[in-house]
């Protein structure tokens, strides 16, 4: 535990106390000095290195592998193949619930996608394992792969995303479209994107009999524990997962991936600790991706610009052997008021790994098409695109009819527009130029993301020395959980943050659920807050029932915890320190447990979403078609802000990904071989500093008492959703050209 608990030394900058303060990351110094131990940094004694061999074909079978040649290499200990892999307790192709993804664990010689693991070479050194893998010289029987959205007949999936219906709506869309004075119909294409956090999936697996310790990055340790237990046939409590630091997650580390399980199997096979780290190109296959989509939007409006019909159809892709369906059309469920809405999805099976959650899954892809179509409709109505949105945004969630915090959305539009200077925008496209002759365009996009809550548990302890310990198996992907959750913890037990030891990132701590769905601060924070309340209540019971205490008779409700003291609510001069109470009671410490979950009654009554508006300026070279984003202003309302510095940083990250979605990022699959042609950071473009202008994120004040006890909404994903559309709309405003194929590249502009 000691090696991953953060020191009490305040390495972070202080600007005040606890919730609401812009503390710098408490683990920042550890990270920038290299002292933070990421999974692959560990070197237990006797460590062996494992290297994946992955398929160079996308469909067929592995006819032979030269295992003898690999084993003859000095340093190679073992080659794990379908012939000798350890027995599994569960079929890797079994699927009992939507979050159980089928894994490739060498269960057969068949190949279902490029970069599928086909063997694992285990050696004394990384070099020997790498050379051993190269000596395997696989011979394949190749079949023609299916690639692209037209590769096969489509099917209607049983559900999309994490379990939403594939088709839903209200009203009669066909009649509403027929009756509309203004109609827009357009089809948009978004590309496949592959998960590429800075830190690839890595694992160090150490077996001790039937007990297993793994160092591996995880956004959901308890779920990973359960998955490993099921596959390896050991009780979950025999598995310790340590995941204190992640070099990014974005959804690909939510469910444990196949290569991580292969590392565990390799360690079992050789009876020694094994390290397995994916090479960058191996991220393009077995660890999930965002699937490509083709989305058709049909909108209808009255002559005065009031929307009356939204029809949003998505065709997307999943793997040949499992289902994850990008729920892009669901973006049209919440944002714009329309009496008739229809959303539907269909999918095709292609030879790729199975897609998975990627930052704002569904909303990111869907909002690009929706925001582009809304912009086209505004233009068709002759209206300013912001004025059109102000006229049509929903004040109640259109399909469910539940009210939500639409006042906050209005404030985002207003504050963002004012900061950006939107009022000076020329209505007509293609007419604004800067002093250098570049075409200038301004665009807007609406951002939204659901405010979700999962289940979590936490434990809080107050010690006789006046310090506190708060424990929760939470996950810091880099978003700042070590800091924001510790701020909640400190306020929860009435201490300063530097007096609280915050233990996190390990599976032997209370289950914090998954760091996903932008719900971790609300969920884990809620459990921490509840645990704090429980330990304070116990401490107060000790004091108020003891005649020797100045708090005697005050009753729990009449006592507050602040600054390491309990004090009477009605007379703040009367109180005593935690240490005094525990000393008199003869206790070294006192603990309380707390849990949180979604408030069902509130969820049935209210729609819960964070909102935002993003304003983008682009400049386009009229001869070369080169596009630069020159300004981005986002305004977001996400309930209570625990740490404005971390939150702003999440908004910046989302906005940068939005730029990437609009202009840079796409996986290129060779239609003949089915292989990703740009499985590296030279060819898979993500924005660099030079691509990103100065960013502004406005934190719009919002108090939403319904979402959860602390009033927290998520901030991790929302900022992609408005940004990509805003950039695309700005490109249209600059050039008069509506590019509906993403990313928008030069060849589509000239
Ligand atoms: Mo996120 S895609 O819920 O990690």
XYZ file of C-alpha atoms and ligand atoms in Angstrom:
754
model
C 0.000 0.000 0.000
C 2.762 2.400 0.958
C 4.302 2.409 -2.457
C 1.232 3.889 -4.063
C -0.295 6.001 -1.305
C 0.521 9.607 -1.951
C 2.790 11.245 0.556
C 1.215 13.741 2.868
C 3.780 16.310 1.774
C 1.880 19.029 -0.099
C 3.617 18.875 -3.460
C 0.689 20.675 -5.025
C 0.096 24.397 -4.994
C -2.472 25.603 -2.522
C -4.925 28.378 -3.179
C -7.317 27.739 -0.338
C -9.075 24.763 1.067
C -10.770 21.769 -0.463
C -13.895 21.772 -2.674
C -14.041 24.524 -5.258
C -10.351 25.379 -5.061
C -8.128 25.199 -8.155
C -5.492 22.934 -6.599
C -2.784 21.679 -8.923
C -2.543 17.915 -9.237
C -1.418 16.388 -5.957
C 0.436 13.738 -7.979
C 1.813 16.281 -10.436
C 5.314 16.406 -8.967
C 5.470 12.605 -8.909
C 4.494 12.523 -12.563
C 6.803 15.190 -13.897
C 9.783 13.848 -11.946
C 9.207 10.278 -13.092
C 8.544 9.103 -9.539
C 5.001 7.963 -10.363
C 5.169 4.237 -11.080
C 3.106 3.283 -14.113
C 2.333 -0.387 -14.632
C 5.253 -1.115 -16.928
C 7.706 0.611 -14.568
C 7.593 -2.308 -12.136
C 10.319 -4.953 -12.105
C 9.499 -7.748 -9.681
C 12.312 -10.281 -9.155
C 12.546 -12.943 -11.826
C 10.594 -10.868 -14.341
C 10.266 -12.226 -17.857
C 9.234 -10.230 -20.906
C 6.371 -11.245 -23.150
C 5.822 -9.951 -26.671
C 2.675 -10.463 -28.677
C 2.833 -11.826 -32.173
C -0.157 -10.415 -34.037
C -1.822 -11.421 -37.259
C -0.840 -9.697 -40.490
C -4.027 -10.860 -42.168
C -7.545 -9.784 -41.271
C -9.424 -12.994 -42.030
C -8.489 -16.646 -42.318
C -6.374 -18.927 -40.165
C -2.831 -19.403 -38.985
C -1.684 -22.497 -40.829
C 1.694 -22.714 -39.126
C 4.089 -20.974 -36.785
C 7.785 -21.777 -36.534
C 7.724 -22.254 -32.793
C 10.952 -24.253 -32.920
C 12.850 -21.354 -34.477
C 11.572 -18.963 -31.844
C 12.384 -21.352 -29.021
C 15.863 -21.890 -30.389
C 16.616 -18.228 -29.886
C 18.846 -17.803 -26.823
C 16.836 -16.086 -24.152
C 13.454 -17.296 -25.310
C 11.816 -19.319 -22.540
C 8.498 -20.285 -24.043
C 6.121 -19.620 -26.896
C 2.447 -19.598 -25.958
C 0.113 -20.676 -28.770
C -3.340 -22.270 -28.995
C -1.539 -25.604 -28.575
C -0.126 -24.986 -25.106
C -1.928 -22.043 -23.576
C -3.209 -22.599 -20.052
C -6.705 -23.983 -19.736
C -9.348 -21.308 -19.152
C -12.320 -21.703 -16.826
C -14.580 -19.798 -19.189
C -14.880 -19.620 -22.955
C -13.415 -16.253 -24.058
C -16.256 -16.128 -26.586
C -18.958 -16.399 -23.909
C -21.056 -13.267 -23.403
C -23.504 -13.023 -20.527
C -24.093 -9.265 -20.471
C -23.438 -6.234 -22.698
C -20.267 -5.286 -20.850
C -18.703 -8.700 -21.312
C -16.677 -8.442 -24.486
C -15.396 -11.463 -26.344
C -11.621 -11.735 -26.186
C -8.953 -13.301 -28.345
C -6.991 -15.508 -25.973
C -5.444 -17.959 -28.430
C -8.573 -20.102 -28.319
C -8.102 -21.239 -31.913
C -6.042 -20.716 -35.036
C -8.704 -18.608 -36.720
C -8.063 -14.954 -37.493
C -10.923 -12.494 -37.351
C -9.062 -9.160 -37.669
C -5.655 -7.706 -38.368
C -3.392 -7.432 -35.308
C -5.262 -10.188 -33.510
C -2.841 -11.911 -31.095
C -1.713 -15.257 -32.527
C 1.102 -16.152 -30.115
C 3.017 -14.800 -27.124
C 6.783 -15.140 -26.920
C 8.239 -15.100 -23.414
C 11.927 -14.416 -22.893
C 14.540 -13.234 -20.424
C 14.775 -9.881 -22.177
C 12.480 -7.681 -24.224
C 14.943 -7.939 -27.122
C 14.934 -11.734 -27.095
C 11.144 -11.838 -26.923
C 10.884 -9.365 -29.804
C 13.339 -11.361 -31.938
C 11.609 -14.597 -31.001
C 8.273 -13.184 -32.160
C 9.862 -12.241 -35.487
C 11.134 -15.805 -35.944
C 7.624 -17.285 -35.774
C 7.189 -16.559 -39.492
C 3.477 -17.360 -39.567
C 1.968 -18.949 -42.649
C -1.645 -17.990 -43.196
C -4.612 -19.291 -45.094
C -6.119 -16.007 -46.163
C -9.735 -15.205 -46.914
C -10.958 -11.926 -48.374
C -11.677 -9.612 -45.461
C -14.750 -7.474 -45.073
C -13.904 -3.819 -44.633
C -15.941 -0.660 -44.706
C -19.585 0.157 -44.155
C -20.702 -1.489 -47.411
C -18.907 -4.780 -46.807
C -21.972 -6.752 -45.823
C -25.718 -6.772 -45.365
C -26.690 -4.704 -42.388
C -28.622 -5.934 -39.388
C -30.615 -4.145 -36.709
C -28.833 -4.740 -33.417
C -30.759 -5.715 -30.277
C -29.455 -2.621 -28.521
C -26.925 0.165 -29.048
C -24.260 1.682 -26.813
C -24.582 0.407 -23.275
C -28.117 -0.921 -23.776
C -30.324 1.676 -25.466
C -32.951 0.606 -28.014
C -31.744 0.625 -31.609
C -34.806 2.531 -32.744
C -37.028 4.991 -30.898
C -38.842 8.275 -31.253
C -42.003 10.310 -30.801
C -44.610 11.599 -33.224
C -44.949 10.893 -36.922
C -41.693 11.957 -38.550
C -42.795 11.208 -42.082
C -45.911 13.361 -41.756
C -43.943 16.111 -40.045
C -41.341 16.105 -42.826
C -44.056 16.191 -45.479
C -45.672 19.144 -43.755
C -42.422 21.084 -43.243
C -41.883 24.321 -45.165
C -38.100 23.841 -45.110
C -36.375 20.473 -45.360
C -32.760 19.402 -45.097
C -31.498 15.938 -45.903
C -27.825 15.147 -45.707
C -25.516 12.211 -45.107
C -22.362 12.488 -43.002
C -19.472 10.063 -42.626
C -17.264 9.799 -39.576
C -14.131 7.661 -39.556
C -12.901 4.871 -37.346
C -10.666 6.172 -34.575
C -8.301 3.919 -32.631
C -7.627 4.165 -28.926
C -4.193 5.635 -28.365
C -3.625 6.906 -24.843
C 0.027 7.800 -24.247
C 0.424 4.664 -22.164
C -0.449 1.554 -24.159
C -2.051 -1.382 -22.395
C 0.565 -2.949 -20.160
C 0.526 -5.613 -17.508
C 2.836 -7.202 -15.003
C 1.389 -10.450 -13.718
C 2.746 -12.313 -10.702
C 1.231 -15.615 -9.596
C 1.656 -17.077 -6.137
C -0.175 -20.412 -6.195
C -3.730 -19.445 -7.087
C -3.238 -15.860 -5.995
C -2.511 -13.215 -8.590
C -1.097 -9.713 -8.367
C -1.234 -7.493 -11.432
C 0.018 -4.027 -12.167
C -2.069 -2.773 -15.043
C -3.884 0.420 -15.955
C -7.602 0.086 -15.309
C -10.622 2.349 -15.380
C -12.623 -0.331 -13.593
C -10.660 -2.539 -11.216
C -13.599 -4.430 -9.728
C -14.939 -5.360 -13.154
C -11.458 -6.415 -14.250
C -11.109 -8.513 -11.117
C -14.376 -10.274 -11.921
C -13.399 -10.866 -15.541
C -9.975 -12.280 -14.640
C -11.542 -14.468 -11.966
C -14.070 -15.890 -14.418
C -11.489 -16.637 -17.101
C -8.716 -17.969 -14.866
C -10.997 -19.853 -12.494
C -9.897 -18.259 -9.237
C -11.929 -16.293 -6.675
C -11.972 -12.508 -7.287
C -10.614 -11.895 -3.798
C -7.440 -13.754 -4.789
C -6.675 -11.041 -7.319
C -4.965 -7.789 -6.421
C -4.977 -5.120 -9.124
C -2.762 -2.092 -8.640
C -3.551 0.816 -10.915
C -2.503 4.030 -9.216
C -1.523 5.905 -12.377
C -2.845 5.628 -15.913
C -1.383 7.329 -18.917
C -4.850 7.999 -20.262
C -7.834 5.699 -20.633
C -10.660 7.268 -22.675
C -12.695 4.058 -22.523
C -10.170 1.456 -23.721
C -9.144 0.557 -20.173
C -12.684 0.269 -18.856
C -12.981 -3.434 -19.562
C -9.790 -5.475 -19.287
C -8.530 -6.190 -22.806
C -7.412 -9.490 -24.302
C -3.672 -8.708 -24.303
C -3.787 -8.034 -20.562
C -5.332 -11.464 -19.967
C -2.670 -12.993 -22.235
C -0.007 -11.516 -19.941
C -1.652 -13.252 -16.996
C -1.856 -16.536 -18.934
C 1.802 -16.247 -19.952
C 2.845 -15.823 -16.327
C 0.840 -18.888 -15.367
C 2.360 -20.904 -18.214
C 5.979 -20.196 -17.270
C 5.517 -19.913 -13.503
C 7.371 -16.612 -13.314
C 6.396 -12.936 -13.279
C 5.716 -11.641 -16.784
C 5.561 -8.172 -18.255
C 3.610 -7.577 -21.458
C 3.366 -4.144 -23.066
C 1.651 -3.463 -26.358
C 3.661 -1.873 -29.124
C 1.974 1.193 -30.572
C 0.802 -0.561 -33.742
C -0.717 -3.326 -31.618
C -3.131 -0.744 -30.210
C -4.815 -0.838 -33.636
C -6.817 -4.041 -33.239
C -7.308 -5.885 -29.974
C -8.146 -3.050 -27.573
C -11.219 -1.428 -29.109
C -11.883 1.549 -31.310
C -14.582 4.025 -32.275
C -16.389 2.593 -35.272
C -16.971 4.511 -38.474
C -20.487 5.807 -39.074
C -22.621 6.937 -41.979
C -25.427 9.098 -40.656
C -28.392 10.449 -42.555
C -30.255 13.376 -41.058
C -33.596 14.595 -42.317
C -34.853 17.757 -40.670
C -38.047 19.674 -41.219
C -38.870 23.189 -40.046
C -41.695 25.674 -40.372
C -41.184 28.882 -42.349
C -40.401 30.753 -39.130
C -37.495 28.398 -38.377
C -39.159 26.207 -35.786
C -38.023 22.582 -36.000
C -40.795 20.055 -36.446
C -39.049 16.853 -37.506
C -35.744 15.139 -36.772
C -34.966 11.824 -38.405
C -31.506 10.470 -37.574
C -30.348 7.196 -39.061
C -26.944 5.629 -38.385
C -25.176 2.825 -40.194
C -22.092 1.659 -38.349
C -19.817 -1.348 -38.045
C -19.024 -3.931 -35.442
C -16.767 -6.961 -35.471
C -17.644 -10.308 -37.022
C -17.828 -11.916 -33.586
C -19.177 -9.398 -31.093
C -21.431 -6.379 -30.765
C -20.616 -2.865 -29.788
C -22.858 -0.457 -31.647
C -21.933 3.210 -31.705
C -25.170 4.904 -30.592
C -24.733 7.954 -32.805
C -28.408 8.636 -33.505
C -29.091 8.928 -29.787
C -27.494 12.380 -29.961
C -30.808 13.551 -31.419
C -32.792 12.470 -28.361
C -32.058 15.317 -26.054
C -30.999 18.554 -27.592
C -33.598 20.070 -29.872
C -37.318 20.382 -29.315
C -39.275 18.712 -32.056
C -42.748 17.219 -32.026
C -41.547 14.354 -34.199
C -38.233 12.562 -33.686
C -37.142 9.231 -35.052
C -33.759 7.630 -34.439
C -32.521 4.305 -35.749
C -29.342 2.273 -36.096
C -28.104 -0.547 -38.255
C -24.741 -2.237 -38.319
C -22.526 -4.339 -40.556
C -20.033 -6.984 -39.490
C -16.476 -6.364 -40.597
C -13.063 -7.897 -39.954
C -11.864 -5.550 -37.243
C -11.495 -5.918 -33.533
C -14.678 -5.146 -31.647
C -15.347 -1.421 -31.254
C -15.714 -0.107 -27.732
C -16.457 2.988 -25.710
C -14.322 5.941 -26.745
C -14.593 9.342 -25.090
C -18.226 10.484 -25.564
C -19.233 7.268 -27.344
C -22.335 7.901 -29.433
C -22.613 11.581 -28.545
C -19.299 12.571 -30.160
C -20.074 10.938 -33.506
C -23.767 11.720 -33.460
C -23.417 15.342 -32.500
C -21.096 15.990 -35.448
C -23.844 14.994 -37.850
C -26.636 16.607 -35.858
C -24.809 19.911 -35.352
C -23.831 20.027 -39.014
C -27.423 19.344 -40.083
C -28.798 21.937 -37.677
C -26.374 24.415 -39.239
C -27.560 23.474 -42.723
C -31.146 23.976 -41.592
C -30.352 27.385 -40.076
C -28.819 28.420 -43.398
C -31.813 27.045 -45.322
C -34.071 29.171 -43.110
C -31.843 32.196 -43.682
C -31.126 32.380 -39.975
C -28.017 32.937 -37.912
C -27.017 29.487 -36.617
C -26.903 30.628 -33.002
C -30.298 32.316 -33.277
C -31.642 29.088 -34.773
C -30.326 27.082 -31.834
C -31.671 29.584 -29.318
C -35.077 29.187 -30.930
C -35.020 25.402 -30.979
C -33.112 24.014 -28.011
C -35.256 21.821 -25.800
C -36.458 22.915 -22.395
C -37.714 19.446 -21.614
C -36.115 16.287 -22.896
C -38.111 15.792 -26.089
C -38.752 12.057 -25.990
C -39.170 11.520 -22.257
C -40.823 14.864 -21.564
C -38.712 15.275 -18.417
C -37.514 18.781 -17.574
C -33.813 19.484 -17.495
C -31.523 22.371 -16.794
C -32.071 24.187 -20.075
C -31.494 27.567 -18.405
C -27.886 26.491 -18.046
C -27.684 25.774 -21.779
C -29.068 29.208 -22.520
C -26.383 30.712 -20.281
C -23.717 28.728 -22.149
C -24.911 30.085 -25.508
C -24.971 33.630 -24.159
C -21.696 33.673 -22.286
C -19.819 31.847 -25.028
C -21.195 34.082 -27.774
C -20.367 37.221 -25.866
C -16.820 36.150 -25.136
C -16.306 35.079 -28.752
C -17.825 38.237 -30.231
C -20.431 36.285 -32.197
C -22.637 39.351 -32.759
C -20.121 40.623 -35.337
C -20.502 37.516 -37.514
C -21.430 38.001 -41.185
C -24.485 35.914 -42.052
C -23.296 34.957 -45.529
C -20.558 32.321 -45.926
C -17.372 32.772 -47.909
C -17.241 36.562 -47.637
C -15.037 37.255 -44.633
C -11.288 37.576 -45.100
C -8.471 38.566 -42.796
C -5.725 41.061 -43.656
C -3.634 38.244 -45.171
C -6.462 37.250 -47.506
C -7.372 34.049 -45.689
C -11.024 33.072 -45.582
C -12.401 33.421 -42.070
C -15.298 31.376 -40.744
C -17.152 31.271 -37.459
C -19.159 28.285 -36.325
C -21.085 27.170 -33.291
C -21.938 23.767 -31.916
C -24.036 22.680 -28.971
C -22.483 20.342 -26.426
C -24.319 17.908 -24.224
C -23.583 14.774 -22.286
C -25.684 12.780 -19.839
C -24.996 13.202 -16.126
C -24.697 9.594 -15.044
C -24.249 7.937 -11.665
C -22.995 4.444 -10.876
C -22.476 2.593 -7.601
C -19.480 3.134 -5.356
C -18.295 2.484 -1.836
C -15.736 4.235 0.353
C -14.287 4.172 3.850
C -13.264 7.132 6.000
C -11.194 7.016 9.174
C -10.288 9.688 11.691
C -7.222 9.046 13.816
C -6.450 10.156 17.340
C -3.588 12.346 16.023
C -6.200 14.405 14.228
C -5.422 13.122 10.738
C -7.775 11.299 8.433
C -7.609 8.450 5.955
C -10.043 8.089 3.085
C -9.962 4.916 1.029
C -11.617 4.124 -2.274
C -10.604 1.994 -5.225
C -10.937 4.935 -7.586
C -9.086 5.513 -10.841
C -6.991 8.444 -11.979
C -6.657 8.258 -15.759
C -4.860 11.590 -15.670
C -8.038 13.579 -15.173
C -7.123 14.503 -11.600
C -9.075 12.059 -9.449
C -6.267 11.906 -6.861
C -6.894 15.614 -6.353
C -10.611 16.224 -6.855
C -11.680 13.176 -4.849
C -9.247 14.101 -2.059
C -10.841 17.557 -1.961
C -14.248 15.946 -1.451
C -12.721 13.618 1.128
C -11.225 16.479 3.113
C -14.466 18.423 3.240
C -16.355 15.251 4.077
C -14.403 14.767 7.294
C -13.860 18.412 8.121
C -10.101 18.457 7.618
C -7.678 20.314 5.445
C -6.637 18.301 2.396
C -3.044 18.028 3.658
C -4.273 16.292 6.794
C -5.965 13.554 4.798
C -4.224 10.483 3.506
C -6.146 9.621 0.345
C -5.697 5.990 -0.695
C -6.854 5.025 -4.141
C -5.958 3.056 -7.247
C -5.899 -0.452 -5.784
C -8.512 -3.215 -5.919
C -8.233 -4.075 -2.210
C -9.903 -0.742 -1.433
C -13.689 -0.268 -1.526
C -15.115 -0.612 -5.055
C -15.514 2.751 -6.771
C -17.214 1.379 -9.871
C -15.915 2.413 -13.256
C -14.178 5.650 -14.186
C -16.283 6.143 -17.259
C -19.373 7.839 -18.541
C -18.038 11.083 -17.065
C -19.473 9.824 -13.794
C -16.439 9.129 -11.622
C -16.253 12.341 -9.630
C -19.982 12.271 -8.934
C -20.034 8.561 -8.131
C -16.808 8.063 -6.184
C -17.201 11.523 -4.685
C -20.679 10.670 -3.477
C -19.421 7.528 -1.740
C -16.557 9.456 -0.149
C -18.922 12.135 1.059
C -21.260 9.504 2.528
C -18.373 7.747 4.281
C -17.237 11.084 5.717
C -20.723 11.805 6.997
C -20.849 8.373 8.616
C -17.554 8.675 10.485
C -18.432 12.179 11.633
C -21.813 10.926 12.867
C -20.081 8.205 14.876
C -17.607 10.641 16.323
C -20.418 13.024 17.183
C -22.322 10.227 18.905
C -19.292 9.611 21.110
C -19.061 13.266 22.086
C -22.694 14.188 22.480
C -23.409 11.227 24.737
C -20.431 11.906 27.017
C -21.047 14.272 29.937
C -17.386 15.300 29.919
C -17.682 16.728 26.412
C -18.606 20.354 25.757
C -20.826 18.835 23.067
C -22.802 16.741 25.528
C -26.462 16.824 24.624
C -25.940 18.672 21.346
C -27.268 15.756 19.320
C -25.948 14.708 15.935
C -27.968 17.238 14.034
C -26.601 20.040 16.126
C -22.919 19.335 15.457
C -20.740 20.319 12.523
C -17.242 19.161 11.594
C -14.734 21.812 10.639
C -11.002 22.260 10.946
C -10.516 18.974 12.773
C -13.095 19.865 15.410
C -16.711 19.123 16.109
C -18.575 22.266 17.087
C -22.107 23.060 18.144
C -24.155 24.457 15.325
C -25.956 26.842 17.653
C -22.780 28.023 19.424
C -19.604 27.711 17.406
C -17.432 28.643 20.396
C -18.262 25.298 21.984
C -16.523 22.280 20.580
C -13.541 19.982 20.808
C -10.982 18.386 18.556
C -11.266 14.929 17.006
C -8.173 13.907 18.994
C -9.721 14.933 22.303
C -12.884 12.935 21.605
C -11.009 9.796 20.572
C -8.501 10.044 23.428
C -11.236 10.284 26.024
C -13.048 7.348 24.422
C -9.844 5.326 24.476
C -9.910 4.815 20.706
C -6.951 5.013 18.345
C -9.264 5.748 15.443
C -12.834 5.589 14.260
C -14.141 4.600 10.811
C -17.263 4.890 8.729
C -18.340 3.384 5.433
C -20.422 5.046 2.753
C -22.017 4.184 -0.554
C -23.715 5.945 -3.387
C -25.880 5.057 -6.335
C -28.207 6.839 -8.728
C -31.280 8.375 -7.122
C -34.003 6.466 -8.936
C -36.842 8.790 -7.971
C -34.951 11.841 -9.229
C -33.992 10.042 -12.437
C -37.625 9.227 -13.129
C -38.585 12.879 -12.705
C -35.743 14.852 -14.259
C -33.602 14.620 -17.355
C -29.961 14.865 -16.352
C -27.431 16.350 -18.699
C -24.488 18.682 -18.703
C -24.652 21.352 -21.394
C -22.389 23.618 -23.341
C -21.810 25.695 -26.431
C -18.611 25.895 -28.441
C -17.614 28.696 -30.788
C -14.861 28.187 -33.340
C -12.966 30.392 -35.741
C -11.120 28.857 -38.668
C -8.982 30.375 -41.361
C -8.783 28.667 -44.724
C -6.222 29.351 -47.409
C -8.375 29.970 -50.520
C -5.741 28.512 -52.897
C -4.351 25.654 -50.831
C -7.423 24.714 -48.841
C -5.347 24.484 -45.673
C -7.520 24.848 -42.571
C -6.311 26.291 -39.282
C -8.427 26.583 -36.185
C -7.514 30.002 -34.844
C -9.864 30.451 -31.889
C -12.023 28.225 -29.711
C -14.302 29.357 -26.926
C -16.363 26.821 -25.030
C -18.885 27.544 -22.306
C -20.019 24.586 -20.242
C -22.402 24.096 -17.340
C -21.757 20.922 -15.385
C -23.207 21.473 -11.968
C -20.920 21.831 -8.998
C -17.271 22.289 -9.827
C -14.933 20.498 -7.421
C -11.686 21.804 -8.899
C -11.914 24.460 -11.621
C -8.336 23.850 -12.773
C -8.956 20.144 -13.396
C -12.340 20.858 -14.968
C -10.935 23.450 -17.344
C -8.259 20.954 -18.276
C -10.923 18.342 -19.085
C -12.737 20.866 -21.280
C -9.504 21.700 -23.102
C -8.851 17.998 -23.651
C -12.333 17.471 -25.054
C -12.081 20.526 -27.295
C -8.730 19.325 -28.626
C -10.237 15.945 -29.436
C -13.095 17.801 -31.135
C -10.570 19.547 -33.391
C -8.947 16.191 -34.002
C -12.302 14.674 -34.944
C -13.094 17.533 -37.303
C -9.739 17.867 -39.034
C -7.151 15.200 -38.238
C -7.891 11.791 -36.891
C -8.852 8.709 -38.890
C -7.769 5.138 -39.249
C -7.151 4.118 -42.835
C -7.949 0.477 -43.571
C -6.597 -1.161 -46.681
C -9.721 -2.577 -48.334
C -7.772 -5.496 -49.822
C -5.800 -6.720 -46.828
C -8.053 -5.315 -44.080
C -4.966 -3.986 -42.318
C -4.724 -0.548 -40.745
C -2.361 1.422 -42.964
C -1.503 4.107 -40.429
C -1.011 2.177 -37.207
C 1.541 4.626 -35.828
C 1.748 8.255 -34.789
C 3.382 9.270 -38.050
C 0.329 8.302 -40.065
C -2.477 8.414 -37.500
C -2.769 12.135 -37.092
C -3.682 13.681 -33.799
C -3.314 17.416 -33.273
C -0.024 18.744 -31.994
C 0.509 22.046 -30.226
C 0.829 23.892 -33.517
C -2.663 22.718 -34.529
C -4.353 24.044 -31.412
C -4.999 27.734 -30.831
C -5.317 29.280 -27.418
C -8.380 27.739 -25.864
C -10.921 29.324 -23.616
C -13.300 27.375 -21.437
C -15.923 29.270 -19.478
C -17.230 27.515 -16.392
C -20.882 28.506 -16.396
C -22.360 28.470 -12.915
C -25.047 25.880 -12.408
C -26.780 24.452 -9.360
C -28.629 21.255 -10.153
C -29.935 19.774 -6.912
C -31.400 16.712 -8.594
C -28.441 14.940 -10.201
C -26.874 13.712 -6.953
C -26.248 14.802 -3.389
C -23.208 16.883 -4.283
C -24.744 18.363 -7.456
C -21.828 17.159 -9.610
C -22.130 16.485 -13.338
C -19.372 14.982 -15.412
C -16.892 17.006 -17.420
C -14.708 14.389 -19.101
C -16.540 13.877 -22.358
C -18.885 16.760 -23.079
C -16.397 19.111 -24.738
C -15.813 16.886 -27.768
C -19.494 16.998 -28.565
C -19.873 20.652 -29.451
C -16.433 21.265 -30.817
C -16.214 19.055 -33.886
C -19.496 20.424 -35.225
C -18.469 24.000 -34.464
C -15.251 23.556 -36.455
C -17.081 21.968 -39.396
C -19.647 24.745 -39.365
C -16.867 27.334 -39.282
C -15.282 25.698 -42.340
C -18.587 26.107 -44.167
C -18.861 29.719 -43.061
C -15.344 30.406 -44.303
C -15.691 28.691 -47.655
C -19.369 28.134 -48.414
C -18.546 24.436 -48.779
C -20.354 21.923 -46.658
C -17.980 19.006 -46.146
C -19.895 16.066 -44.761
C -17.054 13.588 -44.662
C -14.815 13.656 -41.597
C -12.079 14.481 -40.992
C -12.348 17.489 -43.294
C -9.260 17.372 -45.461
C -7.788 19.638 -48.078
C -8.828 17.480 -51.025
C -12.477 17.957 -50.100
C -12.157 21.741 -50.104
C -10.357 22.370 -53.393
Mo -15.288 6.783 -21.170
S -15.562 6.312 -23.141
O -16.764 6.406 -20.477
O -13.917 6.124 -20.549
